[in-house]
């Protein structure tokens, strides 16, 4: 194994990745740079005390997936399973998200998955506007590094963080909005669908549409 590849794998392990897909950009320099930036970002969030969520977290959860993803799924905040494992969307809601991505004919690893807030709110409550505002610059940096074409916002909390206003997700799901030159696609949070299973088909159709938008040639 050449040096840069083994360094790269070391960095990934330090970042806590169970797996990483580097699909798309294969220039080793670009890949290594992205990984380094994500590693620095991970260090920042692990030490972050900007809001009180650090007090009860086991660990901050950066996100995972293809660092060249064309589509990024963005949820609300880690729950208990994510806080324990250090990975996003690995609990019941995450399993549903993974299942629907597979039903759409893709793999979870093709995309990048993260949250608005990187730390678990106690009792899985909704993050406060201040907690979201404090954490948002980390997400913005992540978006800049990974550079996805489409951001698929899961649920009204993620939508509110981007749009700066209350969002009725049942009314606005399926909307495509331009956000700083990227497409933002609004849909349900999988946890909402677990509570309201009749919406599962709609979430699946939305995921398919977000994937289509991401892979559509301009
Ligand atoms: N819910 C979220 O919004 N994010 C996770 O990572 C898990 C559950």
Coordinates of N, CA and C and ligand atoms in Angstrom, one line a residue:
X1 N 0.8 -1.2 0.0 CA 0.0 0.0 0.0 C 0.9 1.3 0.0
X2 N 0.6 2.2 -0.9 CA 1.5 3.4 -0.9 C 1.1 4.3 0.3
X3 N 2.1 5.2 0.6 CA 2.0 6.0 1.8 C 0.7 6.8 1.9
X4 N 0.4 7.5 0.8 CA -0.8 8.4 0.9 C -2.0 7.6 1.1
X5 N -2.1 6.4 0.6 CA -3.3 5.6 0.8 C -3.4 5.1 2.3
X6 N -2.3 4.7 2.8 CA -2.3 4.2 4.2 C -2.6 5.4 5.2
X7 N -2.0 6.6 4.9 CA -2.3 7.8 5.7 C -3.8 8.1 5.6
X8 N -4.3 8.0 4.4 CA -5.7 8.3 4.2 C -6.6 7.3 5.0
X9 N -6.3 6.1 5.0 CA -7.1 5.1 5.8 C -6.9 5.4 7.3
X10 N -5.7 5.8 7.7 CA -5.5 6.2 9.1 C -6.5 7.3 9.5
X11 N -6.5 8.3 8.6 CA -7.3 9.5 8.9 C -8.8 9.1 9.0
X12 N -9.2 8.2 8.1 CA -10.6 7.8 8.1 C -10.9 7.1 9.5
X13 N -10.0 6.3 9.9 CA -10.2 5.6 11.2 C -10.3 6.6 12.3
X14 N -9.4 7.6 12.3 CA -9.5 8.6 13.3 C -10.8 9.4 13.3
X15 N -11.3 9.5 12.1 CA -12.6 10.2 11.9 C -13.8 9.4 12.4
X16 N -13.5 8.1 12.7 CA -14.6 7.3 13.2 C -15.4 6.6 12.1
X17 N -14.9 6.7 10.9 CA -15.7 6.1 9.8 C -15.7 4.5 9.9
X18 N -16.9 4.0 9.8 CA -17.0 2.5 9.7 C -16.6 2.2 8.2
X19 N -17.0 3.1 7.3 CA -16.7 2.9 5.9 C -16.7 4.2 5.3
X20 N -16.1 4.4 4.2 CA -16.1 5.6 3.4 C -16.1 5.2 2.0
X21 N -17.0 5.9 1.2 CA -17.0 5.6 -0.2 C -16.5 6.9 -0.8
X22 N -15.5 6.7 -1.7 CA -15.0 7.8 -2.4 C -15.4 7.6 -3.9
X23 N -16.5 8.0 -4.2 CA -17.1 7.7 -5.5 C -17.1 9.1 -6.2
X24 N -16.7 9.1 -7.4 CA -16.7 10.4 -8.1 C -15.3 10.9 -8.3
X25 N -14.9 11.9 -7.5 CA -13.6 12.5 -7.6 C -12.5 11.5 -7.1
X26 N -11.6 11.2 -7.9 CA -10.6 10.2 -7.5 C -9.2 10.7 -7.4
X27 N -9.0 12.0 -7.7 CA -7.7 12.6 -7.5 C -7.3 12.5 -6.0
X28 N -6.2 11.7 -5.7 CA -5.9 11.4 -4.3 C -5.7 12.7 -3.5
X29 N -5.1 13.8 -4.2 CA -4.9 15.0 -3.5 C -6.2 15.6 -3.0
X30 N -7.1 15.7 -3.9 CA -8.4 16.3 -3.5 C -9.1 15.4 -2.4
X31 N -9.0 14.1 -2.6 CA -9.7 13.2 -1.6 C -9.0 13.4 -0.3
X32 N -7.7 13.5 -0.2 CA -7.0 13.6 1.0 C -7.3 15.0 1.7
X33 N -7.4 16.0 0.8 CA -7.7 17.3 1.4 C -9.1 17.3 2.0
X34 N -10.0 16.7 1.3 CA -11.4 16.7 1.9 C -11.4 15.9 3.2
X35 N -10.7 14.8 3.2 CA -10.7 14.0 4.5 C -10.0 14.8 5.6
X36 N -9.0 15.5 5.3 CA -8.3 16.3 6.3 C -9.2 17.4 6.9
X37 N -9.9 18.0 6.0 CA -10.8 19.1 6.4 C -12.0 18.5 7.2
X38 N -12.4 17.3 6.9 CA -13.5 16.7 7.7 C -13.0 16.3 9.0
X39 N -11.7 15.8 9.0 CA -11.1 15.4 10.3 C -11.0 16.6 11.2
X40 N -10.6 17.8 10.7 CA -10.5 19.0 11.5 C -11.8 19.4 12.0
X41 N -12.8 19.3 11.1 CA -14.2 19.7 11.5 C -14.6 18.7 12.6
X42 N -14.3 17.5 12.5 CA -14.7 16.5 13.6 C -14.0 16.9 14.9
X43 N -12.8 17.3 14.9 CA -12.1 17.7 16.1 C -12.8 18.9 16.7
X44 N -13.2 19.8 15.8 CA -13.9 21.0 16.3 C -15.2 20.7 17.0
X45 N -16.0 19.8 16.4 CA -17.3 19.5 17.0 C -17.1 18.7 18.2
X46 N -16.1 17.8 18.3 CA -15.9 17.0 19.5 C -15.6 17.9 20.7
X47 N -14.9 19.1 20.4 CA -14.5 20.0 21.5 C -15.5 21.1 21.7
X48 N -16.6 21.2 20.8 CA -17.4 22.3 20.8 C -18.2 22.5 22.1
X49 N -18.3 23.7 22.6 CA -19.1 24.0 23.8 C -20.0 25.3 23.5
X50 N -20.3 25.5 22.2 CA -21.0 26.7 21.9 C -22.4 26.7 22.5
X51 N -23.0 25.5 22.6 CA -24.3 25.5 23.3 C -24.3 24.4 24.4
X52 N -25.3 24.3 25.1 CA -25.3 23.4 26.3 C -25.4 21.9 25.9
X53 N -25.6 21.6 24.6 CA -25.8 20.2 24.3 C -24.5 19.3 24.6
X54 N -23.4 20.0 24.7 CA -22.1 19.2 24.9 C -22.2 18.6 26.3
X55 N -23.0 19.1 27.2 CA -23.0 18.7 28.6 C -23.4 17.2 28.7
X56 N -24.4 16.8 27.9 CA -25.0 15.5 28.1 C -24.6 14.5 26.9
X57 N -23.8 15.0 26.0 CA -23.5 14.1 24.9 C -22.5 13.1 25.3
X58 N -22.5 11.9 24.6 CA -21.4 11.0 24.7 C -20.4 11.4 23.7
X59 N -20.8 11.8 22.5 CA -19.9 12.3 21.5 C -20.7 13.1 20.5
X60 N -20.1 14.0 19.8 CA -20.7 14.7 18.7 C -20.7 13.7 17.5
X61 N -21.7 13.9 16.6 CA -21.8 13.0 15.4 C -21.6 13.8 14.2
X62 N -20.5 13.7 13.5 CA -20.3 14.5 12.3 C -21.2 14.2 11.1
X63 N -21.2 12.9 10.8 CA -21.9 12.5 9.6 C -21.0 11.4 8.9
X64 N -21.6 10.8 7.9 CA -20.8 9.7 7.2 C -21.3 9.5 5.8
X65 N -20.5 8.8 5.0 CA -20.9 8.5 3.7 C -19.9 8.9 2.6
X66 N -20.3 9.0 1.4 CA -19.5 9.4 0.3 C -19.0 10.8 0.4
X67 N -17.8 11.0 0.5 CA -17.3 12.4 0.6 C -17.4 13.2 -0.7
X68 N -17.8 12.5 -1.8 CA -18.0 13.2 -3.0 C -19.5 13.1 -3.4
X69 N -20.3 12.9 -2.4 CA -21.8 12.7 -2.7 C -22.4 13.8 -3.5
X70 N -23.3 13.4 -4.4 CA -24.0 14.5 -5.1 C -25.3 14.8 -4.3
X71 N -25.6 14.0 -3.4 CA -26.8 14.2 -2.5 C -26.5 14.0 -1.1
X72 N -26.9 15.0 -0.3 CA -26.6 14.9 1.2 C -28.0 14.9 1.9
X73 N -28.2 13.9 2.7 CA -29.4 13.8 3.6 C -29.1 14.6 4.9
X74 N -30.0 15.4 5.3 CA -29.8 16.2 6.5 C -31.0 16.1 7.4
X75 N -30.7 15.5 8.6 CA -31.8 15.3 9.6 C -31.7 16.4 10.7
X76 N -32.2 16.1 11.8 CA -32.4 17.1 12.9 C -31.2 17.1 13.8
X77 N -31.0 16.0 14.5 CA -29.9 15.8 15.5 C -29.8 14.3 15.8
X78 N -28.6 13.9 16.4 CA -28.5 12.5 16.8 C -29.5 12.2 17.9
X79 N -29.9 10.9 17.8 CA -30.7 10.4 19.0 C -29.8 9.5 19.8
X80 N -30.4 8.7 20.7 CA -29.6 7.9 21.6 C -28.6 6.9 20.9
X81 N -29.1 6.2 19.9 CA -28.3 5.2 19.2 C -27.1 5.9 18.5
X82 N -27.4 7.1 17.9 CA -26.3 7.8 17.2 C -25.3 8.4 18.2
X83 N -25.8 8.9 19.3 CA -24.9 9.4 20.4 C -23.9 8.3 20.9
X84 N -24.5 7.1 21.0 CA -23.7 5.9 21.5 C -22.7 5.5 20.4
X85 N -23.2 5.4 19.1 CA -22.3 4.8 18.1 C -21.5 5.9 17.3
X86 N -21.8 7.1 17.5 CA -21.0 8.2 16.7 C -21.3 8.2 15.3
X87 N -22.5 7.6 14.9 CA -22.9 7.6 13.5 C -24.3 8.1 13.3
X88 N -24.6 8.8 12.2 CA -25.9 9.4 12.0 C -26.9 8.3 11.6
X89 N -28.1 8.5 11.9 CA -29.2 7.7 11.4 C -28.9 6.2 11.5
X90 N -28.7 5.7 12.7 CA -28.5 4.2 12.8 C -29.5 3.6 13.7
X91 N -30.4 4.4 14.3 CA -31.5 3.9 15.1 C -32.7 3.5 14.2
X92 N -33.9 3.5 14.8 CA -35.1 3.0 14.0 C -35.4 3.9 12.8
X93 N -35.3 5.2 13.0 CA -35.5 6.1 11.9 C -34.4 5.9 10.8
X94 N -33.2 5.7 11.2 CA -32.1 5.5 10.3 C -32.3 4.2 9.5
X95 N -32.8 3.2 10.2 CA -33.0 1.9 9.4 C -34.1 2.1 8.4
X96 N -35.1 2.9 8.7 CA -36.1 3.2 7.7 C -35.5 4.0 6.5
X97 N -34.7 5.0 6.8 CA -34.1 5.7 5.8 C -33.2 4.8 4.9
X98 N -32.4 4.0 5.5 CA -31.6 3.0 4.7 C -32.4 2.1 3.8
X99 N -33.5 1.6 4.4 CA -34.4 0.7 3.7 C -35.0 1.4 2.4
X100 N -35.4 2.7 2.6 CA -36.1 3.4 1.5 C -35.0 3.7 0.4
X101 N -33.8 4.1 0.9 CA -32.8 4.4 -0.1 C -32.5 3.1 -1.0
X102 N -32.5 1.9 -0.3 CA -32.4 0.7 -1.0 C -33.5 0.4 -1.9
X103 N -34.8 0.7 -1.4 CA -35.9 0.4 -2.3 C -35.9 1.4 -3.5
X104 N -35.2 2.5 -3.4 CA -35.1 3.4 -4.5 C -34.0 2.9 -5.4
X105 N -33.4 1.8 -5.1 CA -32.4 1.2 -6.0 C -30.9 1.7 -5.8
X106 N -30.7 2.2 -4.6 CA -29.4 2.8 -4.3 C -28.9 2.2 -2.9
X107 N -27.7 2.7 -2.6 CA -27.1 2.3 -1.3 C -26.9 3.5 -0.5
X108 N -27.0 3.4 0.8 CA -26.8 4.5 1.7 C -25.4 5.1 1.6
X109 N -24.4 4.2 1.3 CA -23.0 4.6 1.2 C -22.8 5.5 0.0
X110 N -23.7 5.6 -0.9 CA -23.5 6.5 -2.1 C -23.7 7.9 -1.7
X111 N -24.4 8.2 -0.6 CA -24.7 9.5 -0.3 C -24.0 9.9 1.0
X112 N -24.2 11.2 1.4 CA -23.6 11.6 2.7 C -24.8 11.9 3.6
X113 N -24.7 11.5 4.8 CA -25.8 11.7 5.8 C -25.3 12.4 7.0
X114 N -26.0 13.5 7.4 CA -25.6 14.2 8.6 C -26.9 14.9 9.2
X115 N -26.7 15.8 10.1 CA -27.7 16.5 10.8 C -27.5 17.9 11.0
X116 N -28.5 18.7 11.3 CA -28.3 20.1 11.6 C -27.5 20.3 12.9
X117 N -27.9 19.6 13.9 CA -27.2 19.6 15.2 C -26.3 18.4 15.3
X118 N -25.1 18.6 15.8 CA -24.2 17.4 15.8 C -24.2 16.7 17.2
X119 N -24.9 17.3 18.2 CA -25.0 16.7 19.5 C -26.5 16.3 19.8
X120 N -26.6 15.3 20.6 CA -28.0 14.8 20.9 C -28.7 15.7 21.9
X121 N -29.9 16.2 21.6 CA -30.6 17.0 22.6 C -31.1 16.0 23.7
X122 N -31.0 16.4 25.0 CA -31.5 15.4 26.0 C -32.9 15.0 25.8
X123 N -33.1 13.7 25.9 CA -34.5 13.1 25.7 C -34.9 13.2 24.3
X124 N -34.0 13.4 23.4 CA -34.4 13.6 22.0 C -35.4 14.7 21.7
X125 N -35.3 15.7 22.5 CA -36.2 16.8 22.2 C -35.8 17.6 20.9
X126 N -36.6 18.4 20.4 CA -36.3 19.2 19.2 C -35.2 20.2 19.6
X127 N -34.1 20.3 18.8 CA -33.1 21.4 19.1 C -33.8 22.8 19.1
X128 N -33.3 23.6 20.0 CA -33.8 25.0 20.0 C -33.2 25.8 18.9
X129 N -33.9 26.9 18.5 CA -33.4 27.7 17.4 C -31.9 28.1 17.7
X130 N -31.6 28.5 18.9 CA -30.2 28.8 19.2 C -29.2 27.7 19.0
X131 N -29.6 26.5 19.4 CA -28.7 25.3 19.2 C -28.5 25.1 17.7
X132 N -29.6 25.3 17.0 CA -29.4 25.1 15.5 C -28.5 26.1 14.9
X133 N -28.7 27.4 15.4 CA -27.9 28.5 14.8 C -26.4 28.3 15.2
X134 N -26.2 27.9 16.4 CA -24.8 27.7 16.8 C -24.1 26.6 16.0
X135 N -24.9 25.6 15.7 CA -24.3 24.4 15.0 C -24.2 24.6 13.5
X136 N -25.0 25.5 12.9 CA -25.2 25.6 11.5 C -23.9 25.8 10.7
X137 N -23.0 26.6 11.2 CA -21.7 26.9 10.5 C -20.9 25.6 10.3
X138 N -21.0 24.6 11.2 CA -20.4 23.3 11.0 C -20.9 22.6 9.7
X139 N -22.3 22.6 9.6 CA -22.9 22.0 8.5 C -22.6 22.7 7.2
X140 N -22.5 24.1 7.3 CA -22.2 24.8 6.1 C -20.8 24.4 5.6
X141 N -19.9 24.3 6.5 CA -18.5 23.9 6.1 C -18.5 22.5 5.5
X142 N -19.3 21.6 6.1 CA -19.4 20.2 5.6 C -19.9 20.2 4.2
X143 N -20.9 21.1 4.0 CA -21.5 21.2 2.6 C -20.4 21.7 1.6
X144 N -19.7 22.7 2.1 CA -18.6 23.2 1.2 C -17.6 22.2 0.8
X145 N -17.2 21.4 1.8 CA -16.2 20.3 1.6 C -16.7 19.3 0.6
X146 N -17.9 18.7 0.9 CA -18.4 17.6 0.2 C -19.0 18.1 -1.2
X147 N -19.5 19.3 -1.2 CA -20.0 19.9 -2.4 C -21.1 19.2 -3.1
X148 N -22.2 18.8 -2.4 CA -23.3 18.1 -3.1 C -24.1 19.0 -3.9
X149 N -24.8 18.4 -4.9 CA -25.6 19.3 -5.7 C -27.0 19.5 -5.0
X150 N -27.4 18.4 -4.4 CA -28.8 18.4 -3.7 C -28.7 18.2 -2.2
X151 N -29.4 19.0 -1.5 CA -29.5 18.7 0.0 C -31.0 18.3 0.2
X152 N -31.1 17.1 0.7 CA -32.5 16.6 1.0 C -32.7 16.7 2.5
X153 N -33.6 17.7 2.8 CA -33.9 18.0 4.2 C -35.0 17.1 4.8
X154 N -34.6 16.4 5.8 CA -35.6 15.4 6.4 C -36.3 16.1 7.6
X155 N -37.6 16.5 7.3 CA -38.4 17.0 8.4 C -38.4 18.5 8.5
X156 N -39.4 19.0 9.3 CA -39.6 20.4 9.4 C -38.5 21.1 10.2
X157 N -37.9 20.5 11.1 CA -36.8 21.2 11.8 C -35.6 21.5 10.9
X158 N -35.2 20.5 10.1 CA -34.1 20.8 9.2 C -34.5 21.9 8.2
X159 N -35.8 21.8 7.7 CA -36.3 22.8 6.8 C -36.3 24.2 7.4
X160 N -36.7 24.3 8.7 CA -36.7 25.6 9.4 C -35.3 26.1 9.5
X161 N -34.3 25.3 9.8 CA -32.9 25.8 9.9 C -32.4 26.4 8.6
X162 N -32.8 25.9 7.5 CA -32.4 26.4 6.2 C -33.2 27.6 5.7
X163 N -34.5 27.5 6.0 CA -35.4 28.6 5.4 C -35.6 29.7 6.4
X164 N -35.3 29.5 7.7 CA -35.4 30.6 8.6 C -36.8 31.0 9.0
X165 N -37.7 30.0 8.8 CA -39.1 30.2 9.2 C -39.7 28.9 9.5
X166 N -40.9 28.9 10.1 CA -41.6 27.7 10.4 C -42.0 27.0 9.1
X167 N -41.9 25.7 9.0 CA -42.3 25.0 7.8 C -43.3 23.9 8.1
X168 N -44.4 23.9 7.4 CA -45.4 22.8 7.6 C -45.0 21.8 6.5
X169 N -44.4 20.7 7.0 CA -43.7 19.8 6.1 C -44.8 19.0 5.3
X170 N -46.0 18.8 5.8 CA -47.0 18.2 5.1 C -47.5 19.0 3.9
X171 N -47.4 20.4 4.1 CA -47.8 21.3 3.0 C -46.6 21.5 2.0
X172 N -45.4 21.5 2.5 CA -44.3 21.9 1.7 C -43.4 20.8 1.2
X173 N -43.7 19.6 1.6 CA -42.8 18.5 1.1 C -42.9 18.4 -0.4
X174 N -41.8 18.0 -1.0 CA -41.7 18.0 -2.5 C -41.3 19.3 -3.1
X175 N -41.1 20.3 -2.3 CA -40.7 21.6 -2.8 C -39.2 21.5 -3.1
X176 N -38.8 22.2 -4.2 CA -37.3 22.3 -4.5 C -37.0 23.8 -4.4
X177 N -36.0 24.1 -3.6 CA -35.7 25.5 -3.4 C -34.2 25.7 -3.7
X178 N -33.9 26.9 -4.2 CA -32.5 27.2 -4.5 C -31.9 27.8 -3.2
X179 N -30.8 27.2 -2.7 CA -30.2 27.7 -1.5 C -28.7 27.8 -1.8
X180 N -28.2 29.1 -1.9 CA -26.8 29.4 -2.1 C -26.3 28.5 -3.3
X181 N -27.1 28.5 -4.4 CA -26.6 27.8 -5.6 C -26.8 26.3 -5.5
X182 N -27.4 25.7 -4.5 CA -27.6 24.3 -4.4 C -29.2 24.1 -4.4
X183 N -29.6 22.9 -4.8 CA -31.0 22.5 -4.7 C -31.3 21.9 -3.3
X184 N -32.3 22.5 -2.7 CA -32.8 21.9 -1.4 C -34.1 21.3 -1.7
X185 N -34.2 20.0 -1.3 CA -35.4 19.3 -1.5 C -36.1 19.0 -0.1
X186 N -37.3 19.3 0.1 CA -38.0 19.1 1.4 C -38.8 17.8 1.4
X187 N -38.6 17.1 2.5 CA -39.4 15.9 2.7 C -39.6 15.6 4.2
X188 N -40.3 14.5 4.4 CA -40.6 14.1 5.8 C -39.4 13.5 6.5
X189 N -39.4 13.6 7.8 CA -38.4 12.9 8.6 C -38.8 11.5 8.7
X190 N -37.9 10.5 8.6 CA -38.3 9.1 8.7 C -39.0 8.8 10.1
X191 N -38.6 9.5 11.1 CA -39.2 9.3 12.5 C -40.7 9.6 12.4
X192 N -41.0 10.7 11.6 CA -42.4 11.1 11.4 C -43.2 9.9 10.7
X193 N -42.5 9.4 9.7 CA -43.1 8.3 8.9 C -43.3 7.0 9.8
X194 N -42.4 6.8 10.7 CA -42.6 5.6 11.6 C -43.9 5.8 12.5
X195 N -44.1 7.1 12.8 CA -45.4 7.3 13.6 C -46.6 7.4 12.7
X196 N -46.4 7.7 11.4 CA -47.5 7.8 10.4 C -47.1 7.0 9.2
X197 N -47.3 5.7 9.3 CA -46.8 4.8 8.2 C -47.4 5.0 6.9
X198 N -48.6 5.7 6.9 CA -49.3 5.9 5.6 C -48.4 6.8 4.7
X199 N -47.5 7.5 5.3 CA -46.7 8.5 4.5 C -45.4 7.8 4.0
X200 N -45.2 6.5 4.2 CA -43.9 5.9 3.8 C -43.7 5.9 2.3
X201 N -44.8 5.7 1.5 CA -44.7 5.7 0.1 C -44.3 7.1 -0.4
X202 N -44.9 8.1 0.2 CA -44.5 9.5 -0.2 C -43.0 9.8 0.1
X203 N -42.5 9.3 1.2 CA -41.1 9.5 1.5 C -40.3 8.8 0.5
X204 N -40.7 7.6 0.2 CA -39.9 6.8 -0.9 C -39.9 7.6 -2.2
X205 N -41.0 8.1 -2.6 CA -41.1 8.8 -3.9 C -40.2 10.1 -3.8
X206 N -40.2 10.8 -2.6 CA -39.4 12.0 -2.5 C -37.9 11.6 -2.5
X207 N -37.5 10.5 -1.9 CA -36.1 10.1 -1.9 C -35.7 9.8 -3.4
X208 N -36.6 9.1 -4.1 CA -36.3 8.8 -5.5 C -36.1 10.1 -6.3
X209 N -37.0 11.1 -6.0 CA -36.9 12.4 -6.8 C -35.7 13.2 -6.4
X210 N -35.3 13.2 -5.1 CA -34.1 13.9 -4.7 C -32.9 13.2 -5.4
X211 N -32.9 11.9 -5.5 CA -31.7 11.2 -6.2 C -31.7 11.5 -7.7
X212 N -32.9 11.6 -8.3 CA -33.0 11.9 -9.7 C -32.4 13.3 -9.9
X213 N -32.8 14.3 -9.1 CA -32.3 15.6 -9.2 C -30.8 15.7 -9.1
X214 N -30.3 14.9 -8.1 CA -28.8 14.9 -7.9 C -28.0 14.3 -9.1
X215 N -28.6 13.4 -9.7 CA -27.9 12.7 -10.8 C -28.2 13.3 -12.2
X216 N -29.2 14.2 -12.2 CA -29.6 14.8 -13.5 C -28.4 15.7 -14.1
X217 N -28.1 15.5 -15.3 CA -27.1 16.3 -16.0 C -27.7 17.7 -16.2
X218 N -26.9 18.7 -15.9 CA -27.4 20.1 -16.0 C -27.4 20.5 -17.5
Ligands
LIG1 N1 -32.9 11.5 13.8 C1 -32.2 12.5 13.2 O1 -32.7 13.6 12.9 N2 -30.9 12.2 13.0 C2 -30.3 11.1 13.3 O2 -29.1 11.0 13.1 C3 -31.1 10.1 13.9 C4 -32.4 10.3 14.1

